[in-house]
């Protein structure tokens, strides 16, 4: 049932008419997807993930992305992979349940309506995780949605 509450689509960050990356999030992770240029050997790409910063590029060139992250991540649980000409960066949120309006500071921010929809979806994911026998995929909120990170004493850690 949890897959019913997975992100339905990725958000896109577009700059000067060109897609820079796509992204989505769950309670625990933010995922970034970057289309890679063709004819560049995969060993030439790099990704450096720090607690509050990400850097992506081709070795020997200026970085393609070199930005601070919206919120801190757990570097020991964050990683990147290359598959089918896409770099997939998985950032493990330090604060599980926190709603990110964008992976990077000041770029590609979701509008308030989209941010509210993300927060509602994450709240339902939290309910689903805490109550696995129930199906929250059709649940709705009337009015504002509480913060999934802090609602009713916060997210339980195992």
PDB file of C-alpha atoms in Angstrom:
ATOM      1  CA  UNK A   1       0.000   0.000   0.000  1.00  0.00           C
ATOM      2  CA  UNK A   2       2.912   2.363   0.623  1.00  0.00           C
ATOM      3  CA  UNK A   3       3.694   2.451  -3.114  1.00  0.00           C
ATOM      4  CA  UNK A   4       0.284   4.092  -3.654  1.00  0.00           C
ATOM      5  CA  UNK A   5       1.629   7.107  -1.748  1.00  0.00           C
ATOM      6  CA  UNK A   6       4.906   7.270  -3.676  1.00  0.00           C
ATOM      7  CA  UNK A   7       5.530  10.416  -5.727  1.00  0.00           C
ATOM      8  CA  UNK A   8       3.268  10.405  -8.787  1.00  0.00           C
ATOM      9  CA  UNK A   9       5.646  12.465 -10.889  1.00  0.00           C
ATOM     10  CA  UNK A  10       8.983  14.170 -10.638  1.00  0.00           C
ATOM     11  CA  UNK A  11       9.389  17.900 -10.244  1.00  0.00           C
ATOM     12  CA  UNK A  12      11.576  19.660 -12.812  1.00  0.00           C
ATOM     13  CA  UNK A  13      14.071  22.445 -12.260  1.00  0.00           C
ATOM     14  CA  UNK A  14      14.361  24.388 -15.522  1.00  0.00           C
ATOM     15  CA  UNK A  15      16.820  27.251 -16.032  1.00  0.00           C
ATOM     16  CA  UNK A  16      16.877  29.399 -19.188  1.00  0.00           C
ATOM     17  CA  UNK A  17      14.526  26.939 -20.877  1.00  0.00           C
ATOM     18  CA  UNK A  18      16.752  23.913 -20.208  1.00  0.00           C
ATOM     19  CA  UNK A  19      15.971  21.153 -17.707  1.00  0.00           C
ATOM     20  CA  UNK A  20      18.757  21.058 -15.128  1.00  0.00           C
ATOM     21  CA  UNK A  21      17.390  18.112 -13.132  1.00  0.00           C
ATOM     22  CA  UNK A  22      14.240  16.371 -11.977  1.00  0.00           C
ATOM     23  CA  UNK A  23      13.542  15.414  -8.386  1.00  0.00           C
ATOM     24  CA  UNK A  24      11.104  13.798  -5.980  1.00  0.00           C
ATOM     25  CA  UNK A  25      11.002  12.965  -2.290  1.00  0.00           C
ATOM     26  CA  UNK A  26       9.766  10.480   0.272  1.00  0.00           C
ATOM     27  CA  UNK A  27       9.682  10.730   4.055  1.00  0.00           C
ATOM     28  CA  UNK A  28      13.341   9.685   4.195  1.00  0.00           C
ATOM     29  CA  UNK A  29      14.930  10.679   0.874  1.00  0.00           C
ATOM     30  CA  UNK A  30      15.230  13.307  -1.810  1.00  0.00           C
ATOM     31  CA  UNK A  31      16.078  11.885  -5.237  1.00  0.00           C
ATOM     32  CA  UNK A  32      17.655  13.947  -8.006  1.00  0.00           C
ATOM     33  CA  UNK A  33      17.832  12.785 -11.640  1.00  0.00           C
ATOM     34  CA  UNK A  34      20.255  14.447 -14.059  1.00  0.00           C
ATOM     35  CA  UNK A  35      20.346  13.610 -17.776  1.00  0.00           C
ATOM     36  CA  UNK A  36      23.969  13.097 -18.730  1.00  0.00           C
ATOM     37  CA  UNK A  37      25.604  14.236 -21.958  1.00  0.00           C
ATOM     38  CA  UNK A  38      26.245  11.462 -24.424  1.00  0.00           C
ATOM     39  CA  UNK A  39      29.700  10.405 -25.617  1.00  0.00           C
ATOM     40  CA  UNK A  40      31.271  11.037 -22.214  1.00  0.00           C
ATOM     41  CA  UNK A  41      32.682   7.921 -20.501  1.00  0.00           C
ATOM     42  CA  UNK A  42      30.858   7.173 -17.262  1.00  0.00           C
ATOM     43  CA  UNK A  43      34.124   7.211 -15.301  1.00  0.00           C
ATOM     44  CA  UNK A  44      34.464  10.924 -16.105  1.00  0.00           C
ATOM     45  CA  UNK A  45      31.401  11.942 -14.056  1.00  0.00           C
ATOM     46  CA  UNK A  46      31.658  12.794 -10.376  1.00  0.00           C
ATOM     47  CA  UNK A  47      29.292  13.613  -7.545  1.00  0.00           C
ATOM     48  CA  UNK A  48      30.400  14.902  -4.159  1.00  0.00           C
ATOM     49  CA  UNK A  49      27.741  14.821  -1.433  1.00  0.00           C
ATOM     50  CA  UNK A  50      28.391  16.759   1.759  1.00  0.00           C
ATOM     51  CA  UNK A  51      26.047  17.354   4.684  1.00  0.00           C
ATOM     52  CA  UNK A  52      24.778  20.655   3.266  1.00  0.00           C
ATOM     53  CA  UNK A  53      26.247  20.752  -0.257  1.00  0.00           C
ATOM     54  CA  UNK A  54      26.246  18.817  -3.532  1.00  0.00           C
ATOM     55  CA  UNK A  55      28.665  19.087  -6.437  1.00  0.00           C
ATOM     56  CA  UNK A  56      28.197  17.301  -9.784  1.00  0.00           C
ATOM     57  CA  UNK A  57      30.209  17.470 -12.976  1.00  0.00           C
ATOM     58  CA  UNK A  58      32.687  16.019 -15.422  1.00  0.00           C
ATOM     59  CA  UNK A  59      36.254  15.641 -14.184  1.00  0.00           C
ATOM     60  CA  UNK A  60      38.549  18.418 -15.409  1.00  0.00           C
ATOM     61  CA  UNK A  61      35.637  20.848 -16.037  1.00  0.00           C
ATOM     62  CA  UNK A  62      33.782  23.362 -13.881  1.00  0.00           C
ATOM     63  CA  UNK A  63      30.959  21.668 -11.938  1.00  0.00           C
ATOM     64  CA  UNK A  64      27.545  21.391 -13.567  1.00  0.00           C
ATOM     65  CA  UNK A  65      25.918  21.779 -10.129  1.00  0.00           C
ATOM     66  CA  UNK A  66      27.679  23.300  -7.139  1.00  0.00           C
ATOM     67  CA  UNK A  67      24.993  24.259  -4.639  1.00  0.00           C
ATOM     68  CA  UNK A  68      24.025  24.203  -1.000  1.00  0.00           C
ATOM     69  CA  UNK A  69      21.264  21.769  -0.124  1.00  0.00           C
ATOM     70  CA  UNK A  70      17.940  22.948   1.283  1.00  0.00           C
ATOM     71  CA  UNK A  71      18.478  20.920   4.465  1.00  0.00           C
ATOM     72  CA  UNK A  72      21.204  18.684   5.878  1.00  0.00           C
ATOM     73  CA  UNK A  73      21.557  15.076   4.735  1.00  0.00           C
ATOM     74  CA  UNK A  74      23.132  11.956   6.192  1.00  0.00           C
ATOM     75  CA  UNK A  75      26.242  11.604   4.053  1.00  0.00           C
ATOM     76  CA  UNK A  76      26.913   8.000   5.103  1.00  0.00           C
ATOM     77  CA  UNK A  77      23.494   6.952   3.711  1.00  0.00           C
ATOM     78  CA  UNK A  78      23.483   9.188   0.623  1.00  0.00           C
ATOM     79  CA  UNK A  79      24.845   7.946  -2.699  1.00  0.00           C
ATOM     80  CA  UNK A  80      24.757   8.307  -6.468  1.00  0.00           C
ATOM     81  CA  UNK A  81      24.508   5.913  -9.391  1.00  0.00           C
ATOM     82  CA  UNK A  82      24.684   6.093 -13.190  1.00  0.00           C
ATOM     83  CA  UNK A  83      22.158   4.209 -15.277  1.00  0.00           C
ATOM     84  CA  UNK A  84      20.901   4.696 -18.842  1.00  0.00           C
ATOM     85  CA  UNK A  85      22.554   8.135 -19.221  1.00  0.00           C
ATOM     86  CA  UNK A  86      20.991   9.390 -15.975  1.00  0.00           C
ATOM     87  CA  UNK A  87      22.770  10.252 -12.747  1.00  0.00           C
ATOM     88  CA  UNK A  88      20.502   9.344  -9.833  1.00  0.00           C
ATOM     89  CA  UNK A  89      21.462  11.029  -6.561  1.00  0.00           C
ATOM     90  CA  UNK A  90      19.803   9.729  -3.401  1.00  0.00           C
ATOM     91  CA  UNK A  91      20.035  12.142  -0.487  1.00  0.00           C
ATOM     92  CA  UNK A  92      19.056  10.685   2.897  1.00  0.00           C
ATOM     93  CA  UNK A  93      17.258  13.411   4.867  1.00  0.00           C
ATOM     94  CA  UNK A  94      18.772  14.074   8.265  1.00  0.00           C
ATOM     95  CA  UNK A  95      15.311  15.089   9.501  1.00  0.00           C
ATOM     96  CA  UNK A  96      12.950  12.343   8.373  1.00  0.00           C
ATOM     97  CA  UNK A  97       9.578  13.711   7.285  1.00  0.00           C
ATOM     98  CA  UNK A  98      10.775  17.222   6.514  1.00  0.00           C
ATOM     99  CA  UNK A  99       9.164  18.612   3.371  1.00  0.00           C
ATOM    100  CA  UNK A 100      11.705  20.056   0.953  1.00  0.00           C
ATOM    101  CA  UNK A 101      10.519  22.731  -1.498  1.00  0.00           C
ATOM    102  CA  UNK A 102      13.636  22.049  -3.620  1.00  0.00           C
ATOM    103  CA  UNK A 103      16.820  20.019  -3.239  1.00  0.00           C
ATOM    104  CA  UNK A 104      19.050  23.083  -3.628  1.00  0.00           C
ATOM    105  CA  UNK A 105      18.825  26.466  -1.934  1.00  0.00           C
ATOM    106  CA  UNK A 106      17.180  29.209  -3.979  1.00  0.00           C
ATOM    107  CA  UNK A 107      16.746  27.206  -7.185  1.00  0.00           C
ATOM    108  CA  UNK A 108      13.623  25.540  -8.560  1.00  0.00           C
ATOM    109  CA  UNK A 109      11.488  26.122  -5.477  1.00  0.00           C
ATOM    110  CA  UNK A 110       8.021  24.600  -5.575  1.00  0.00           C
ATOM    111  CA  UNK A 111       5.181  27.085  -5.428  1.00  0.00           C
ATOM    112  CA  UNK A 112       3.192  27.162  -2.143  1.00  0.00           C
ATOM    113  CA  UNK A 113       0.379  25.014  -3.564  1.00  0.00           C
ATOM    114  CA  UNK A 114       2.777  22.284  -4.753  1.00  0.00           C
ATOM    115  CA  UNK A 115       4.652  22.421  -1.442  1.00  0.00           C
ATOM    116  CA  UNK A 116       1.350  21.909   0.400  1.00  0.00           C
ATOM    117  CA  UNK A 117       0.531  18.911  -1.818  1.00  0.00           C
ATOM    118  CA  UNK A 118       3.971  17.414  -1.074  1.00  0.00           C
ATOM    119  CA  UNK A 119       3.478  17.940   2.663  1.00  0.00           C
ATOM    120  CA  UNK A 120       0.069  16.224   2.522  1.00  0.00           C
ATOM    121  CA  UNK A 121       1.510  13.272   0.585  1.00  0.00           C
ATOM    122  CA  UNK A 122       4.377  12.918   3.072  1.00  0.00           C
ATOM    123  CA  UNK A 123       1.931  13.092   5.990  1.00  0.00           C
ATOM    124  CA  UNK A 124      -0.076  10.248   4.441  1.00  0.00           C
ATOM    125  CA  UNK A 125       3.157   8.286   3.928  1.00  0.00           C
ATOM    126  CA  UNK A 126       3.877   8.749   7.616  1.00  0.00           C
ATOM    127  CA  UNK A 127       0.377   7.520   8.572  1.00  0.00           C
ATOM    128  CA  UNK A 128       0.844   4.515   6.264  1.00  0.00           C
ATOM    129  CA  UNK A 129       4.241   3.698   7.758  1.00  0.00           C
ATOM    130  CA  UNK A 130       2.915   3.915  11.319  1.00  0.00           C
ATOM    131  CA  UNK A 131      -0.299   1.994  10.523  1.00  0.00           C
ATOM    132  CA  UNK A 132       0.620  -0.644   7.920  1.00  0.00           C
ATOM    133  CA  UNK A 133      -2.749  -2.423   8.096  1.00  0.00           C
ATOM    134  CA  UNK A 134      -4.629   0.617   6.806  1.00  0.00           C
ATOM    135  CA  UNK A 135      -4.796   2.145   3.319  1.00  0.00           C
ATOM    136  CA  UNK A 136      -4.396   5.923   3.361  1.00  0.00           C
ATOM    137  CA  UNK A 137      -4.017   6.283  -0.416  1.00  0.00           C
ATOM    138  CA  UNK A 138      -7.485   7.850  -0.793  1.00  0.00           C
ATOM    139  CA  UNK A 139      -7.358   9.960   2.386  1.00  0.00           C
ATOM    140  CA  UNK A 140      -7.620  13.732   2.157  1.00  0.00           C
ATOM    141  CA  UNK A 141      -7.013  16.676   4.450  1.00  0.00           C
ATOM    142  CA  UNK A 142      -9.502  19.480   4.959  1.00  0.00           C
ATOM    143  CA  UNK A 143      -7.625  22.740   5.304  1.00  0.00           C
ATOM    144  CA  UNK A 144      -3.976  22.932   6.225  1.00  0.00           C
ATOM    145  CA  UNK A 145      -1.885  19.848   6.711  1.00  0.00           C
ATOM    146  CA  UNK A 146       0.271  19.409   9.818  1.00  0.00           C
ATOM    147  CA  UNK A 147       4.020  19.040   9.489  1.00  0.00           C
ATOM    148  CA  UNK A 148       4.694  15.280   9.099  1.00  0.00           C
ATOM    149  CA  UNK A 149       7.994  15.649  10.965  1.00  0.00           C
ATOM    150  CA  UNK A 150       6.487  17.054  14.194  1.00  0.00           C
ATOM    151  CA  UNK A 151       2.774  16.130  14.219  1.00  0.00           C
ATOM    152  CA  UNK A 152       1.632  14.309  17.388  1.00  0.00           C
ATOM    153  CA  UNK A 153       5.042  14.038  18.974  1.00  0.00           C
ATOM    154  CA  UNK A 154       7.014  13.587  15.788  1.00  0.00           C
ATOM    155  CA  UNK A 155       8.163  10.638  13.753  1.00  0.00           C
ATOM    156  CA  UNK A 156       9.045   7.540  15.730  1.00  0.00           C
ATOM    157  CA  UNK A 157      12.525   6.180  15.219  1.00  0.00           C
ATOM    158  CA  UNK A 158      13.175   2.471  15.477  1.00  0.00           C
TER     159      UNK A 158
END
